[in-house]
Amino acid sequence: MAERGSRERTILAVDIGGTKTAAALVRARRARTSAAAPPVVLHKTVVVTDQSSAEACLGGVLAVVGALGEWAAGHSAAAEGMGVGTASMVDFARGRIVESVNLPLRDVPLRDVLRQRFGLPVVVDNDATAATLGEHTFGAGVGTRDMLMLTLGTGVGGGIIAGGRPYRGHSGAAGELGHVLVDIDGPPCPGNCANRGCLEAYVSGRAMGAAALAEARAKPASALGRALAAGETVDGPMLTRLALSGDADAVRLVARTGEYLGAGLVTLVNVFNPELVVVGGGAAAAGELLLAPAREVLAARGLRPQRDEVRIVPARFGADAGLVGAAALALTELF
Ligand SMILES: [Zn+2]
C-alpha cells in the first residue's frame, strides 16, 4: 500500500508577493525521508501585483488563477487542490489575511474567496512559511525534523519546522525570524516593524544596498565608488556581483553582512536548537562569502551543544521558491 500522502497530485500553486504574483499548475509528490523530486511545472503565469487597491490586487489574483484553471481544463490536468503563499500575516486556521506589509490586503478571507470561486480545497499561509515547507519537502531540509529558514529578500522572512511540522504560533504569525534583535541602538527596522536594530535592518537586500551606497560615497576610488560616479545603480545585486568577482571592498562588506547574519543566528540557534538553518532569497546570492563569516560568529558566540549540532546551508530553490513552497503547503495540509 502506498505511503499516505505519497500519491502524485496536481496542484494550483500561487505565490502572492509585493512585486509579482505567480501561479503554476504543478504535479508533485511527497517523500518523507529521501530527496523528493521537486514539483514539475506544467504551466506557469507571472503578473505584476496590482498595488492600487485591495479590490484590484485580489482581482489580479483571481484572474491569474482563473486563467490557469482554464489552461488546466483544456489540457485534462484538473487541479485537486490549491496552495497559496502570500506576503502577509495569515490567520492560518481561518485561511484569512490579517495584515500585509507590502500588499494592499488586510482582513481578507482569501481561502474562502478562492474556495467559492474555484470549487477546490484551498490552504493559505505566509509566503516565508510556505518557502520553508518547500525546502523541507523538496530541498535542503529533506529528512530533518527541526529546521529554520531565513529568506533574505527585500526584507527578511523566516520559517520554523519543529518536530517535523511547521510551527505557526498561536494565530499563525510565528516565524518572523528577521526581527530578532541584534543591536538595541541600531537603525530603525524598515516596514511596519516598530523595533530598531532587527536582523532585517542589516542583512536584507535593501540593507545591503544601503551599505553598498554608503561605501561608494565614502570611498570614491573603490569599484563601488567608481560605479556610482559613472551613474550606475549601486544596490544589493551590484554588491553581490562585485563580491563574487573578487573585489576586496565588496567582499569585506558582504562578510560584515554575514557577521550580522551570524549574530542573529546565535540567538535563533540558542533558542530553537535546530539541526539545520537554510538561508535563501536573492540577497543570499553571494553564497559562502556571506555564510562562512556567519558560521564563524555562530561558532565563536553560540551556546553548546546547539552551535556544534547545527548546519547552515544555502537554499535549493531560487526564483521558484514561493511556488515550490505553495505546492508543498498543499501537499502537507490538504491531502
Ligand atoms: Zn523589525
Coordinates of C-alpha atoms and ligand atoms in Angstrom, one line a residue:
M1 CA 0.0 0.0 0.0
A2 CA 1.3 3.5 -0.9
E3 CA 2.6 5.6 1.9
R4 CA 0.0 8.2 3.0
G5 CA 0.4 11.4 1.0
S6 CA 2.9 9.8 -1.4
R7 CA 0.5 9.9 -4.4
E8 CA 1.3 12.4 -7.1
R9 CA -1.1 15.3 -7.1
T10 CA -2.0 18.1 -9.5
I11 CA -1.9 21.4 -7.6
L12 CA -2.5 25.0 -8.3
A13 CA 0.4 26.8 -6.6
V14 CA 0.0 30.5 -6.0
D15 CA 2.7 33.0 -4.7
I16 CA 1.4 36.5 -3.9
G17 CA 4.3 38.8 -3.5
G18 CA 4.7 42.6 -3.2
T19 CA 6.2 42.8 -6.7
K20 CA 4.8 39.9 -8.6
T21 CA 2.1 37.3 -8.3
A22 CA 3.0 33.9 -9.7
A23 CA 0.7 30.9 -10.2
A24 CA 1.6 27.5 -11.6
L25 CA -0.1 24.2 -12.2
V26 CA 2.3 21.6 -10.9
R27 CA 2.5 17.9 -10.4
A28 CA 4.1 16.9 -7.1
R29 CA 4.6 14.1 -4.7
R30 CA 5.8 14.0 -1.1
A31 CA 8.7 11.8 0.2
R32 CA 9.3 11.5 3.9
T33 CA 13.0 10.9 4.2
S34 CA 14.7 10.8 0.9
A35 CA 15.1 13.6 -1.6
A36 CA 11.8 14.0 -3.3
A37 CA 11.8 15.2 -6.9
P38 CA 10.8 18.9 -7.0
P39 CA 7.3 19.8 -8.4
V40 CA 7.0 19.5 -12.2
V41 CA 5.6 22.8 -13.6
L42 CA 3.0 22.1 -16.3
H43 CA 2.1 25.7 -16.9
K44 CA 3.1 29.0 -15.2
T45 CA 1.9 32.6 -15.2
V46 CA 3.5 35.6 -13.6
V47 CA 1.9 39.0 -13.4
V48 CA 2.8 42.3 -11.8
T49 CA 1.0 42.6 -8.4
D50 CA -1.6 45.4 -8.6
Q51 CA -0.9 47.6 -5.6
S52 CA -3.5 50.2 -6.3
S53 CA -6.3 48.8 -4.1
A54 CA -7.4 45.7 -2.3
E55 CA -10.0 45.0 -4.9
A56 CA -7.5 45.4 -7.8
C57 CA -4.9 43.2 -6.0
L58 CA -7.4 40.5 -5.3
G59 CA -8.9 40.7 -8.8
G60 CA -5.4 40.2 -10.2
V61 CA -5.0 37.0 -8.1
L62 CA -8.4 35.7 -9.2
A63 CA -7.6 36.4 -12.8
V64 CA -4.3 34.7 -12.9
V65 CA -5.7 31.6 -11.0
G66 CA -8.7 31.6 -13.3
A67 CA -6.6 31.6 -16.5
L68 CA -4.5 28.8 -15.1
G69 CA -7.7 26.8 -14.3
E70 CA -8.8 27.2 -17.9
W71 CA -5.5 26.0 -19.2
A72 CA -5.8 23.0 -16.9
A73 CA -9.3 22.2 -18.2
G74 CA -8.1 22.4 -21.8
H75 CA -5.3 20.0 -21.1
S76 CA -7.1 17.4 -19.0
A77 CA -5.0 18.3 -15.9
A78 CA -7.7 19.2 -13.4
A79 CA -6.2 20.6 -10.1
E80 CA -7.0 18.6 -6.9
G81 CA -6.2 21.5 -4.6
M82 CA -4.7 24.9 -4.3
G83 CA -1.8 26.1 -2.1
V84 CA -1.3 29.8 -1.6
G85 CA 1.7 31.6 -0.1
T86 CA 1.2 35.4 0.5
A87 CA 3.4 38.1 1.8
S88 CA 1.0 38.7 4.7
M89 CA 0.3 37.8 8.3
V90 CA -2.1 35.0 8.0
D91 CA -4.7 33.6 10.4
F92 CA -3.8 30.0 9.4
A93 CA -6.8 28.2 10.9
R94 CA -9.3 30.5 9.1
G95 CA -7.2 31.0 5.9
R96 CA -7.6 34.7 6.4
I97 CA -5.1 37.5 5.6
V98 CA -4.9 39.6 8.7
E99 CA -2.4 42.3 7.6
S100 CA 0.2 42.8 4.9
V101 CA 3.3 45.0 4.9
N102 CA 3.9 45.2 1.2
L103 CA 0.4 44.4 -0.2
P104 CA -2.9 46.3 0.0
L105 CA -4.6 43.2 1.5
R106 CA -5.9 43.3 5.1
D107 CA -8.8 41.4 6.7
V108 CA -9.3 39.3 3.5
P109 CA -10.9 35.8 3.9
L110 CA -8.7 34.6 1.0
R111 CA -9.2 30.8 1.5
D112 CA -13.0 31.1 1.4
V113 CA -12.9 33.5 -1.6
L114 CA -10.8 31.1 -3.6
R115 CA -12.7 28.0 -2.5
Q116 CA -16.0 29.5 -3.5
R117 CA -14.7 30.8 -6.8
F118 CA -12.9 27.7 -7.9
G119 CA -14.5 24.9 -6.0
L120 CA -11.2 23.4 -4.8
P121 CA -9.8 22.7 -1.4
V122 CA -7.5 25.7 -0.6
V123 CA -4.8 26.3 2.0
V124 CA -3.4 29.8 2.6
D125 CA -0.2 30.6 4.6
N126 CA 2.5 33.1 5.0
D127 CA 4.9 33.0 2.0
A128 CA 8.1 32.5 4.1
T129 CA 6.4 29.6 6.0
A130 CA 5.4 28.1 2.6
A131 CA 9.0 28.5 1.3
T132 CA 10.3 26.8 4.4
L133 CA 7.9 23.9 3.8
G134 CA 9.2 23.8 0.2
E135 CA 12.8 23.4 1.3
H136 CA 11.7 20.8 4.0
T137 CA 9.7 18.8 1.5
F138 CA 11.8 19.0 -1.7
G139 CA 15.0 20.9 -0.9
A140 CA 17.9 21.4 1.5
G141 CA 15.8 20.4 4.6
V142 CA 14.5 16.9 3.4
G143 CA 14.7 14.4 6.3
T144 CA 15.2 17.0 9.1
R145 CA 12.8 17.3 12.0
D146 CA 13.9 20.7 13.4
M147 CA 14.9 23.4 10.9
L148 CA 14.7 27.1 10.4
M149 CA 14.8 29.1 7.2
L150 CA 15.8 32.7 6.6
T151 CA 14.8 34.3 3.3
L152 CA 17.0 37.3 2.5
G153 CA 14.9 39.4 0.0
T154 CA 13.8 43.0 0.1
G155 CA 13.1 42.2 3.7
V156 CA 14.0 39.1 5.7
G157 CA 11.4 36.3 6.0
G158 CA 11.6 33.3 8.3
G159 CA 10.0 29.9 8.9
I160 CA 10.2 27.2 11.5
I161 CA 9.8 23.4 11.3
A162 CA 9.6 21.9 14.7
G163 CA 9.2 18.2 15.3
G164 CA 8.7 17.7 11.5
R165 CA 5.8 20.2 11.3
P166 CA 5.6 23.9 10.5
Y167 CA 5.4 25.9 13.7
R168 CA 2.9 28.8 13.3
G169 CA 2.3 30.0 16.8
H170 CA -1.0 31.0 18.4
S171 CA -2.7 32.5 15.4
G172 CA -0.3 31.8 12.6
A173 CA 2.0 34.8 12.8
A174 CA 5.1 33.0 14.2
G175 CA 8.4 32.8 12.4
E176 CA 9.3 36.4 11.9
L177 CA 13.0 35.5 12.3
G178 CA 14.1 38.6 10.5
H179 CA 13.0 40.7 13.5
V180 CA 15.5 39.1 16.0
L181 CA 17.3 42.0 17.7
V182 CA 21.0 42.3 17.0
D183 CA 21.5 45.9 18.2
I184 CA 19.2 47.8 20.7
D185 CA 20.5 51.1 19.3
G186 CA 20.6 50.0 15.7
P187 CA 18.8 51.7 12.7
P188 CA 15.0 51.7 12.6
C189 CA 13.6 48.5 11.1
P190 CA 12.0 49.1 7.7
G191 CA 8.3 48.4 7.0
N192 CA 5.7 48.0 9.7
C193 CA 8.1 47.0 12.5
A194 CA 8.3 49.4 15.4
N195 CA 11.7 48.0 16.6
R196 CA 15.2 49.1 15.7
G197 CA 18.4 47.1 15.1
C198 CA 16.5 44.0 13.9
L199 CA 18.4 41.5 11.8
E200 CA 16.4 42.7 8.8
A201 CA 17.9 46.1 9.1
Y202 CA 21.4 44.6 8.4
V203 CA 21.0 41.6 6.1
S204 CA 18.1 42.3 3.8
G205 CA 18.7 43.2 0.1
R206 CA 17.6 46.7 1.0
A207 CA 20.2 46.9 3.8
M208 CA 23.0 45.5 1.7
G209 CA 22.1 48.1 -1.0
A210 CA 22.3 50.9 1.6
A211 CA 25.6 49.6 2.9
A212 CA 27.0 49.5 -0.7
L213 CA 25.8 53.0 -1.4
A214 CA 27.4 54.3 1.8
E215 CA 30.7 52.6 0.9
A216 CA 30.5 54.1 -2.6
R217 CA 30.2 57.6 -1.2
A218 CA 32.9 57.1 1.4
K219 CA 35.4 55.6 -1.0
P220 CA 35.1 57.2 -4.4
A221 CA 38.2 55.3 -5.7
S222 CA 36.6 51.9 -4.9
A223 CA 34.8 49.8 -7.6
L224 CA 31.5 50.8 -5.9
G225 CA 32.5 54.4 -5.8
R226 CA 33.5 54.4 -9.5
A227 CA 30.2 52.7 -10.4
L228 CA 28.3 55.4 -8.5
A229 CA 30.3 58.2 -10.3
A230 CA 29.5 56.5 -13.6
G231 CA 25.8 56.8 -12.9
E232 CA 25.2 53.1 -12.3
T233 CA 22.7 51.9 -9.7
V234 CA 24.6 50.9 -6.6
D235 CA 22.4 48.3 -4.8
G236 CA 22.5 44.8 -3.3
P237 CA 22.8 42.9 -6.5
M238 CA 25.7 45.1 -7.6
L239 CA 27.4 44.5 -4.3
T240 CA 26.9 40.7 -4.7
R241 CA 28.2 40.8 -8.3
L242 CA 31.4 42.7 -7.3
A243 CA 32.0 40.4 -4.3
L244 CA 31.6 37.3 -6.4
S245 CA 34.1 38.8 -8.9
G246 CA 36.6 39.2 -6.1
D247 CA 36.5 42.9 -5.4
A248 CA 38.1 43.3 -1.9
D249 CA 35.9 46.1 -0.7
A250 CA 32.7 44.3 -1.7
V251 CA 33.9 41.0 -0.2
R252 CA 34.6 42.8 3.1
L253 CA 31.1 44.4 3.1
V254 CA 29.4 41.1 2.3
A255 CA 31.5 39.5 5.1
R256 CA 30.3 42.2 7.5
T257 CA 26.7 41.4 6.5
G258 CA 27.5 37.8 7.1
E259 CA 28.7 38.6 10.6
Y260 CA 25.4 40.3 11.4
L261 CA 23.6 37.2 10.0
G262 CA 25.8 35.2 12.4
A263 CA 24.8 37.4 15.3
G264 CA 21.1 36.7 14.5
L265 CA 21.8 33.0 14.1
V266 CA 23.4 32.9 17.6
T267 CA 20.0 33.9 19.1
L268 CA 18.0 31.7 16.8
V269 CA 20.2 28.6 17.2
N270 CA 20.4 29.0 21.0
V271 CA 16.6 29.3 21.3
F272 CA 15.5 26.6 18.7
N273 CA 18.3 24.1 18.7
P274 CA 17.7 23.3 15.1
E275 CA 19.7 20.7 13.2
L276 CA 19.6 22.9 10.1
V277 CA 19.3 26.5 9.1
V278 CA 18.6 27.1 5.4
V279 CA 19.4 30.6 4.0
G280 CA 17.7 31.6 0.8
G281 CA 16.5 34.6 -1.1
G282 CA 18.1 36.8 -3.8
A283 CA 20.2 38.7 -1.3
A284 CA 21.9 35.5 -0.2
A285 CA 23.3 35.0 -3.7
A286 CA 26.9 35.7 -2.5
G287 CA 26.8 32.2 -1.0
E288 CA 29.8 31.2 1.0
L289 CA 31.1 34.8 1.1
L290 CA 28.1 35.5 3.3
L291 CA 27.6 32.2 5.1
A292 CA 31.2 31.5 6.1
P293 CA 31.5 34.6 8.2
A294 CA 28.1 33.9 9.7
R295 CA 29.2 30.4 10.7
E296 CA 32.4 31.8 12.3
V297 CA 30.3 34.2 14.5
L298 CA 28.0 31.4 15.5
A299 CA 30.9 29.1 16.3
A300 CA 32.5 31.8 18.5
R301 CA 29.4 33.0 20.3
G302 CA 26.7 30.3 20.2
L303 CA 25.9 28.1 23.1
R304 CA 26.9 24.4 23.2
P305 CA 25.7 22.0 22.1
Q306 CA 23.4 24.0 19.8
R307 CA 26.2 25.7 17.9
D308 CA 28.0 22.4 17.2
E309 CA 24.9 20.5 16.1
V310 CA 23.6 22.9 13.5
R311 CA 24.4 23.1 9.8
I312 CA 24.0 26.4 8.0
V313 CA 23.3 25.8 4.3
P314 CA 22.1 27.6 1.2
A315 CA 18.6 27.0 -0.1
R316 CA 18.0 24.7 -3.0
F317 CA 15.3 26.9 -4.7
G318 CA 15.7 30.4 -6.0
A319 CA 13.2 32.3 -8.0
D320 CA 10.6 29.5 -7.8
A321 CA 10.9 29.1 -4.0
G322 CA 7.4 30.6 -3.5
L323 CA 5.7 28.3 -6.0
V324 CA 7.5 25.2 -4.7
G325 CA 6.5 26.3 -1.2
A326 CA 2.9 26.7 -2.1
A327 CA 2.9 23.2 -3.7
A328 CA 4.5 21.8 -0.5
L329 CA 1.9 23.6 1.6
A330 CA -1.0 22.0 -0.4
L331 CA 0.6 18.5 -0.2
T332 CA 1.2 18.9 3.5
E333 CA -2.2 20.3 4.5
L334 CA -4.8 19.1 2.0
F335 CA -4.0 15.5 1.2
Ligands
ZN1 ZN 12.0 44.5 12.9

